[in-house]
Structures are given as C-alpha cells and as structure tokens.
Phi, psi and omega in degrees: 000340160324314185285305167334315193285313185304309185289332188284316185303314173295335173290314170306328191265344165294298151217172175279345182290143184294328179291320196299312194300303191282319175310318185286325172318301177313305192296317185306326202275330173298317178296292194309321176282343182233039182289323180298316177300327184293331173286324172287329175291329177304323190298293173322308170288322188290308194293325187278329173309302178325294187295324178286312183298326184279328171292317190280337174304302191282358164282312180289333182278331188279317162290007181066031201274172165259356162285356192298326192287330165298334185268351174278328177305296188307305181304316175320288205296326181292310173302334163304302165313308179297302190309306201299308187303330177297314182289335197256025180298098186253061188283166192269014201280341180301146181279149200248115165301125181229129169287122193264131175254151184251126175287349176260127180246120183279130155246000000 
C-alpha cells in the first residue's frame, strides 16, 4: 500500500493530469505485485553495472581519460546497491523449528 501512495505522490508532483496519475498507479500495482522479482533484477543489473563500469574505469585510467573518476563513482554506487540488496535479503531459507508430537498418548 505504501508503494501505491508513493507512486500517487510522484504522479501528482510530475503532472496533474488524470492519465498520468492512472499510469503511475498502474505502475505502482505492478511494482507491488512483482517486488521480489524486481529486487533480484536490480541486484543482477547492479552487479553487471559494477563489473562493466569498473572495467571501463580501468581502461579510462590507463588511457588517462578524464571520465575515469565518474566511472569509478558509478561502479562504487552499483556495488553499494548490491551490498544493500544482499544485507536486506529476507529469504525464507532460515530453518524453522518444528516441535514433534507423539501421536500415541499414554494414560
């Protein structure tokens, strides 16, 4: 529900047209339904972005290009997104303790 409110506020700030508000609300519903998949996709894209921008930054540093600092910054931001995503992983792989009950009761 919070995601829908955020998308509604963004729609009102962006444009106050009804078509834009409906589009943002629809996008909010899609994000809300696919939230876990979007986090995984964002993590994968951030990891790919980190390796790509780190490679580009090293090449720019060797060529003494002035964009190396920017590329290192982008690769650091991508790595930060990956680290935050991994730390916030609330996977259900934690073991659940089950108490076993005997079906035979002694009197």
